[in-house]
Short mmCIF file of C-alpha atoms in Angstrom, two decimals:
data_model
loop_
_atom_site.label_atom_id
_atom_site.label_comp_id
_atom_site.label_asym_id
_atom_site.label_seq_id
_atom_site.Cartn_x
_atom_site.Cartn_y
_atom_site.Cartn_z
CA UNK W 249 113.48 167.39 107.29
CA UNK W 250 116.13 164.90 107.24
CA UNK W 251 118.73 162.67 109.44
CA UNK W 252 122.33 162.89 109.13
CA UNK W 253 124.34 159.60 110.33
CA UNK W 254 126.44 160.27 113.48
CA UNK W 255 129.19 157.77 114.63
CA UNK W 256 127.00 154.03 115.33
CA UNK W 257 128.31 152.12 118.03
CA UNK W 258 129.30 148.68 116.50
CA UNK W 259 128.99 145.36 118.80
CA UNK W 260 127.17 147.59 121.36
CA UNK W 261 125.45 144.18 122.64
CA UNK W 262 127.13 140.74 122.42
CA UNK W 263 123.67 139.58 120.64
CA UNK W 264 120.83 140.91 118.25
CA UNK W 265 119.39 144.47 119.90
CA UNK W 266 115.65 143.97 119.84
CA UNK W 267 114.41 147.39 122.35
CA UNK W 268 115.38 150.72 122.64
CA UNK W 269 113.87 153.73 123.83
CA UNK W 270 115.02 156.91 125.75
CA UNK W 271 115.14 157.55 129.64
CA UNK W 272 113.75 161.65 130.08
CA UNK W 273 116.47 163.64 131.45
CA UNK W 274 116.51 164.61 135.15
CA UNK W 275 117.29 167.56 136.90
CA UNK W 276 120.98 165.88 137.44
CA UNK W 277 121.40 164.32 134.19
CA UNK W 278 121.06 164.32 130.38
CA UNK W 279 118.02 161.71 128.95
CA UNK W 280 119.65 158.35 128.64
CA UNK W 281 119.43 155.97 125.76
CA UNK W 282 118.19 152.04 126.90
CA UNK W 283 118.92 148.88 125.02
CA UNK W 284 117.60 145.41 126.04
CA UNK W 285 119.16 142.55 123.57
CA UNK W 286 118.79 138.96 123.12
CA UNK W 287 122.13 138.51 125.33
CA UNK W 288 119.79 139.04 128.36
CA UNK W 289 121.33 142.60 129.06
CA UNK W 290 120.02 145.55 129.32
CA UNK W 291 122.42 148.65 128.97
CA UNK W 292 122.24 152.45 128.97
CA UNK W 293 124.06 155.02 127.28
CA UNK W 294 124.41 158.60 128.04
CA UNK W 295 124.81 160.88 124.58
CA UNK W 296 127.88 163.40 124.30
CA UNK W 297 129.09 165.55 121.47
CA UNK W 298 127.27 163.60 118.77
CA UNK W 299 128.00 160.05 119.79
CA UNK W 300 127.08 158.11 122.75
CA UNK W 301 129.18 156.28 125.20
CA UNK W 302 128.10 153.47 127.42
CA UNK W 303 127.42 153.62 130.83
CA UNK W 304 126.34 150.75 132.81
CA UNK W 305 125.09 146.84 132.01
CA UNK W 306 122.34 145.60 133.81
CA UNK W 307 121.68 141.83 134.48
CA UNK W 308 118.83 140.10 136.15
CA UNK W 309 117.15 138.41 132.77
CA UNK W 310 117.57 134.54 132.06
CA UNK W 311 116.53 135.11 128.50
CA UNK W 312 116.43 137.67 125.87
CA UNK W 313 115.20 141.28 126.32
CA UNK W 314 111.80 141.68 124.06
CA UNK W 315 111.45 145.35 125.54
CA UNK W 316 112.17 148.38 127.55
CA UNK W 317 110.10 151.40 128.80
CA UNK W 318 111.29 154.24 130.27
CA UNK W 319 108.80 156.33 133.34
CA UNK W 320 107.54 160.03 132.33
CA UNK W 321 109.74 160.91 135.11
CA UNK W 322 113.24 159.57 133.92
CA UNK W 323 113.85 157.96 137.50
CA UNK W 324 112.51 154.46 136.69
CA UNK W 325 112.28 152.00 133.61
CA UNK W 326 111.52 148.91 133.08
CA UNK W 327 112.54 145.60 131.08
CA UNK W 328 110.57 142.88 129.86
CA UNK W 329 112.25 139.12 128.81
CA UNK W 330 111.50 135.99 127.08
CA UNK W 331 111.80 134.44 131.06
CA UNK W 332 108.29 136.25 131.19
CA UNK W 333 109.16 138.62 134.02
CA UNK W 334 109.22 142.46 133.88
CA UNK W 335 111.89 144.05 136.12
CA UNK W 336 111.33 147.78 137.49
CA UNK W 337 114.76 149.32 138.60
CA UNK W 338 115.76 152.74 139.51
CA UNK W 339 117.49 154.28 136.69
CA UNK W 340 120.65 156.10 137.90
CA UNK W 341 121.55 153.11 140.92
CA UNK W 342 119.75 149.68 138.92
CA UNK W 343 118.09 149.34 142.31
CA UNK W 344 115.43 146.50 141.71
CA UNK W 345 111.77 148.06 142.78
CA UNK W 346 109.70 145.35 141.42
CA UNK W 347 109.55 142.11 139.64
CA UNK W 348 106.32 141.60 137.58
CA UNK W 349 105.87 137.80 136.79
CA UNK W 350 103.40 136.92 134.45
CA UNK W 351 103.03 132.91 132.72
CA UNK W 352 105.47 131.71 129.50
CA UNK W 353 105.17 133.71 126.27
CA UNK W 354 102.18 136.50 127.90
CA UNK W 355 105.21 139.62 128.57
CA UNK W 356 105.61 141.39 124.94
CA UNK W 357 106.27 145.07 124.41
CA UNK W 358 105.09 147.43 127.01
CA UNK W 359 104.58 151.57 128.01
CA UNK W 360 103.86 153.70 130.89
CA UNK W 361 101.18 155.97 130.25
CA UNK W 362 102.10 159.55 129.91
CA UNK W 363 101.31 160.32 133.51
CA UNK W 364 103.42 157.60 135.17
CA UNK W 365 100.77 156.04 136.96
CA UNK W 366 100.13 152.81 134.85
CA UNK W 367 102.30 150.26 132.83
CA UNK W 368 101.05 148.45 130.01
CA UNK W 369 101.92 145.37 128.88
CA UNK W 370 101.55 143.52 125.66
CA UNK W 371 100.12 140.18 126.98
CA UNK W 372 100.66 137.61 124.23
CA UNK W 373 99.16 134.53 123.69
CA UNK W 374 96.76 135.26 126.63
CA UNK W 375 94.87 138.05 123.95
CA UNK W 376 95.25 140.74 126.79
CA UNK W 377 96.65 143.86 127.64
CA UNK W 378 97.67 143.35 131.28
CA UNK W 379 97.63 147.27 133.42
CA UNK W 380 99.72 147.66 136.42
CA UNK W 381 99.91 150.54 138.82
CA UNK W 382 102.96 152.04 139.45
CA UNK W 383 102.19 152.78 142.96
CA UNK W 384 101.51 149.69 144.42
CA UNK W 385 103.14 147.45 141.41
CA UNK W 386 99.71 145.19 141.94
CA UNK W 387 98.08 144.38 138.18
CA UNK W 388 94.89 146.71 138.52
CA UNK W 389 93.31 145.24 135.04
CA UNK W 390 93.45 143.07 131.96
CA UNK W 391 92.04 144.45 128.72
CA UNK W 392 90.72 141.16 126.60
CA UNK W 393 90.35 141.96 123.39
CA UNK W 394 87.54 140.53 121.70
CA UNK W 395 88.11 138.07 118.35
CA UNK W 396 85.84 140.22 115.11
CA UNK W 397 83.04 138.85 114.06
CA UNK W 398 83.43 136.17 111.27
CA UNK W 399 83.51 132.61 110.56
CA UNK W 400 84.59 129.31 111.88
CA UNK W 401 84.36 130.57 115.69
CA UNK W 402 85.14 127.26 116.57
CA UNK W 403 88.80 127.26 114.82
CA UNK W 404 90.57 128.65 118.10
CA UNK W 405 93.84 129.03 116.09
CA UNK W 406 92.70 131.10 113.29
CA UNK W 407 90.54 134.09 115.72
CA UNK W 408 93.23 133.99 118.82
CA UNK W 409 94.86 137.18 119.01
CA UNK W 410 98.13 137.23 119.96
CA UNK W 411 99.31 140.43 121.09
CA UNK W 412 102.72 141.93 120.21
CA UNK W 413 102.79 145.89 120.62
CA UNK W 414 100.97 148.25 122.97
CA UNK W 415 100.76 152.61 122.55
CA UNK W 416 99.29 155.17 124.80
CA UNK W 417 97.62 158.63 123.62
CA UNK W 418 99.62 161.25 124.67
CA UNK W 419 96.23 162.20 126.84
CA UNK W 420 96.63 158.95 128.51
CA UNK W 421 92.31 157.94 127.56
CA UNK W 422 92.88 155.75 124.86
CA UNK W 423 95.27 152.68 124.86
CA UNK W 424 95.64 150.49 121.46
CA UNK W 425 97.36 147.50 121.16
CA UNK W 426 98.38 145.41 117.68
CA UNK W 427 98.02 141.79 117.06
CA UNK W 428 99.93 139.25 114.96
CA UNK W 429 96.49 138.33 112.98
CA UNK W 430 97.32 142.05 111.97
CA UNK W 431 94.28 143.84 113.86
CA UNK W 432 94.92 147.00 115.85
CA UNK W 433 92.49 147.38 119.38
CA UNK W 434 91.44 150.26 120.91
CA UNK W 435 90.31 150.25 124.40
CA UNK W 436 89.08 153.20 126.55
CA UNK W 437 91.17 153.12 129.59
CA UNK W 438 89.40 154.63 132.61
CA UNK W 439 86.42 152.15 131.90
CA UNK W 440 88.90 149.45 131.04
CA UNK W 441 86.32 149.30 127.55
CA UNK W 442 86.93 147.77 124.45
CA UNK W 443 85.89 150.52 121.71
CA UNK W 444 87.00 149.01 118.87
CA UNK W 445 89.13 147.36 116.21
CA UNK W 446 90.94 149.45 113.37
CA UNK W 447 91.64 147.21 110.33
CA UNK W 448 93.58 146.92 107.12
CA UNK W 449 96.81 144.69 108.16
CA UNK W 450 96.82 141.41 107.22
CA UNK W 451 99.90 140.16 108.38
CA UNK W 452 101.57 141.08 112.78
CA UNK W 453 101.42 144.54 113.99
CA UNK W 454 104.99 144.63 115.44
CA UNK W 455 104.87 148.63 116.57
CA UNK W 456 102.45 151.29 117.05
CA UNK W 457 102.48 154.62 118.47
CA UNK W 458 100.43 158.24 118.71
CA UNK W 459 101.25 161.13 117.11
CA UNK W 460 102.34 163.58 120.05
CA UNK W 461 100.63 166.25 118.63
CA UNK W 462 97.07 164.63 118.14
CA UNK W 463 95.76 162.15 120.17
CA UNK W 464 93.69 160.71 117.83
CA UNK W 465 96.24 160.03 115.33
CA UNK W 466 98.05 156.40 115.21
CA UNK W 467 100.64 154.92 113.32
CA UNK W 468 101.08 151.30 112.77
CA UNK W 469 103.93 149.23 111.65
CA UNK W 470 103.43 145.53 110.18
CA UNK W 471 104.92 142.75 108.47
CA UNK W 472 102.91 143.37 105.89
CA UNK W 473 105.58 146.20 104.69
CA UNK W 474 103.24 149.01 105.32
CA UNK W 475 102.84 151.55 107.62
CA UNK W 476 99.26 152.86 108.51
CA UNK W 477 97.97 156.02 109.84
CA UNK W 478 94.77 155.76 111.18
CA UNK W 479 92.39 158.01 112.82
CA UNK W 480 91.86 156.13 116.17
CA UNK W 481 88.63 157.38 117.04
CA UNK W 482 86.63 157.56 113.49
CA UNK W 483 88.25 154.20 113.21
CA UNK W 484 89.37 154.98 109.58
CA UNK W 485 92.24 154.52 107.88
CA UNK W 486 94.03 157.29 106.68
CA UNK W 487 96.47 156.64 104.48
CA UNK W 488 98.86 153.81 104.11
CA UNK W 489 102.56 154.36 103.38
CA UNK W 490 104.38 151.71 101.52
CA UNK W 491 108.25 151.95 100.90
CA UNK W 492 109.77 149.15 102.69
CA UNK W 493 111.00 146.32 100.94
CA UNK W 494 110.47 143.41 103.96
CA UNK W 495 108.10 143.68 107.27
CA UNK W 496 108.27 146.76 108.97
CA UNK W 497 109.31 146.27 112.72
CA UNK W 498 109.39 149.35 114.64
CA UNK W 499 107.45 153.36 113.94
CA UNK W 500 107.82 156.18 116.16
CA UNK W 501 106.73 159.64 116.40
CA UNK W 502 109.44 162.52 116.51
CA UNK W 503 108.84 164.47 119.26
CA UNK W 504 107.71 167.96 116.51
CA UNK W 505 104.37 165.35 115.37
CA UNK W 506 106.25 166.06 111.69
CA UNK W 507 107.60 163.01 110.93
CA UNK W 508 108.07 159.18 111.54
CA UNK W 509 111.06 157.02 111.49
CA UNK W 510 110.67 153.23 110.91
CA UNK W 511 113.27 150.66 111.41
CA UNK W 512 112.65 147.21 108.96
CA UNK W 513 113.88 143.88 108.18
CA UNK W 514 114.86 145.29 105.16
CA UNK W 515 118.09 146.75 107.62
CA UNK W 516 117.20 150.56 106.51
CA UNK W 517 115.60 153.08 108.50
CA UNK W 518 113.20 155.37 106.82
CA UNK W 519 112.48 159.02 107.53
CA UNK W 520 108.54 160.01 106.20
CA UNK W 521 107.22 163.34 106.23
CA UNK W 522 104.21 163.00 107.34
CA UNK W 523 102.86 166.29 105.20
CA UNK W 524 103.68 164.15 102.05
CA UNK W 525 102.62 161.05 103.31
CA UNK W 526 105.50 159.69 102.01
CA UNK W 527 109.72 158.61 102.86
CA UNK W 528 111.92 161.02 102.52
CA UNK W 529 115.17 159.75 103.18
CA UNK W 530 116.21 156.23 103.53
CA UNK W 531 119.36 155.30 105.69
CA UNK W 532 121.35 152.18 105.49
CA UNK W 533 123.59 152.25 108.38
CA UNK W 534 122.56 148.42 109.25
CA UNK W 535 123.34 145.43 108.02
CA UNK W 536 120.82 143.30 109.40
CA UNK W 537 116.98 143.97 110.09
CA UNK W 538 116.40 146.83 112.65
CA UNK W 539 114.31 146.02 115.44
CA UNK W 540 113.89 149.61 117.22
CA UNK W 541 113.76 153.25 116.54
CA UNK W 542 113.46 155.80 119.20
CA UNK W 543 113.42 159.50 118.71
CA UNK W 544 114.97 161.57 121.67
CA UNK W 545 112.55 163.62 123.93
CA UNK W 546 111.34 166.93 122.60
CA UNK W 547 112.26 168.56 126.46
CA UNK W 548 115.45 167.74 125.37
CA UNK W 549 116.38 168.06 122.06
CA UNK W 550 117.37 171.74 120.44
CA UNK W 551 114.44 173.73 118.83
CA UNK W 552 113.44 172.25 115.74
CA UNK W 553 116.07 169.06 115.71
CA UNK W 554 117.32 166.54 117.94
CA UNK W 555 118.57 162.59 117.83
CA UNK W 556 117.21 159.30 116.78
CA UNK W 557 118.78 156.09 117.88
CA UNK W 558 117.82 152.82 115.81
CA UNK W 559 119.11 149.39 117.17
CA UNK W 560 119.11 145.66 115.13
CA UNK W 561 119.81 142.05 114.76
CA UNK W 562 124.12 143.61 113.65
CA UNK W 563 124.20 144.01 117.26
CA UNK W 564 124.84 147.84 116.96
CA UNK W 565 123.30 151.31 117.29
CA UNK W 566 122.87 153.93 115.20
CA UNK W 567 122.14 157.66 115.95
CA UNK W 568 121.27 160.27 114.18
CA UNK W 569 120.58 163.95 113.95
CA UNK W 570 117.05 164.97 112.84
CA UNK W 571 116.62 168.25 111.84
#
């Protein structure tokens, strides 16, 4: 396996590009690539003969863009901002369909599920994962997660859990989220349950995701400078991958369950086979830390290859071929 560069799009965003992730194709279009940055913009690209060209800016944020989350479907997405609201908006007409408020500094990353019904969000300093339904766009729970067991209960700062990153199984039962104290919660969705906590960071849990081919399977990306595969229902720890040089910001899953990329503050971008349980490839195409990788949809992509976009603080994006 490996990634060849393609042409990166420099100054894609006037500011540092902290989200990205890719809109599913529709029956009228190809899947769309979808930045949010800290200029308060959100933009989408459409790909074309190994590049991609920009196609529309969308505005409505009074601070920076911490994330953005594409629906199963490819008609909808979503963006989430430092003003602590989450805007819904039609994908191909920027339509607004909702406007999810939620208090200062409780709107982090977020995901639909992999039916479309639900959105997750990434709730902060309020130590919550906050579900909304995609119906209705009425909040239909809030996951607390519980502080471990240990000492000095009564030192609030030390046990709060802030919470940073958020990941669905691809079966949509199991929801984890990661926390800057470095813990990683997993919560059984249809009884809104907390099952339990999978440990081994020490330092924020900035990314996580599931391995599309097994739903038990998690990766985890810290500022610790490793990257942990765990299995998610034993609650073990399967191996941890070391490589990066700085705190690892961003892990996801390509789309054949082979590999991971991760993007770091290192500025590189790391390809790991997941068979070796180790990188593979190491690119440099940044020259500041890389906030977001984002592998293209499997419905998509050619048999046995397709692209991976990673975005960062140099205010461009990268894609590549994966193969």
């Amino acid at each position: 396996m490996k990634l060849a560069g393609l042409k990166p799009i420099e100054n894609a965003h006037e500011e540092s590009i902290w989200a990205a992730t890719w809109v599913p194709a529709t029956q009228t279009r190809p899947a769309l690539l979808l930045t949010g940055s800290l200029d308060e913009t959100v933009k989408l690209w459409r790909p074309e003969e190994n590049e991609i060209k920009h196609e529309r800016t969308n505005t409505g944020h009074s601070l920076g863009v911490v994330s953005v989350a594409a629906h199963p479907s490819g008609v909808i997405a979503a963006s989430a901002s430092l003003d602590s609201f989450v805007r819904v908006f039609d994908v191909d007409t920027n339509a607004t369909i909702a406007t999810l408020e939620s208090p200062p500094s409780e709107v982090w990353q977020m995901q639909f599920d992999p039916k479309g019904t639900t959105l997750a969000v990434a709730g902060g300093g309020s130590a919550t994962v906050n579900l909304w339904d995609t119906a209705t766009w009425k909040q239909i729970a809030s996951l607390s997660i519980p502080r471990p067991d240990g000492p000095k209960p009564s030192d609030k700062s030390s046990s709060k859990k802030f919470v940073l990153s958020v990941a669905w199984s691809p079966d949509g039962r199991r929801l984890a989220c990661g926390s800057m104290d470095g813990t990683i919660s997993v919560f059984d969705v249809a009884r809104a349950k907390f099952l339990h906590h999978l440990e081994g960071h020490y330092m924020p849990v900035r990314s996580l995701v599931f391995s599309p081919i097994d739903a038990r399977v998690l990766f985890s990306a810290s500022d610790d400078a490793h990257v942990h595969m765990y299995d998610s229902e034993g609650k073990t720890l399967i191996t941890a991958m070391s490589g990066h040089a700085s705190w690892v910001l961003s892990v996801d899953a390509s789309p054949d369950g082979a590999a991971i990329a991760t993007g770091s503050s290192d500025r590189t971008v790391r390809l790991w086979d997941l068979n070796m349980r180790a990188a593979v490839q190491t690119m440099s195409n940044h020259s500041d830390q890389v906030w977001g990788v984002a592998f293209r949809p499997q419905a998509e992509s050619r048999a046995g290859g397709g692209n991976l976009a990673s975005v960062s603080d140099d205010k461009s994006i990268s894609l590549y071929q994966y193969s």
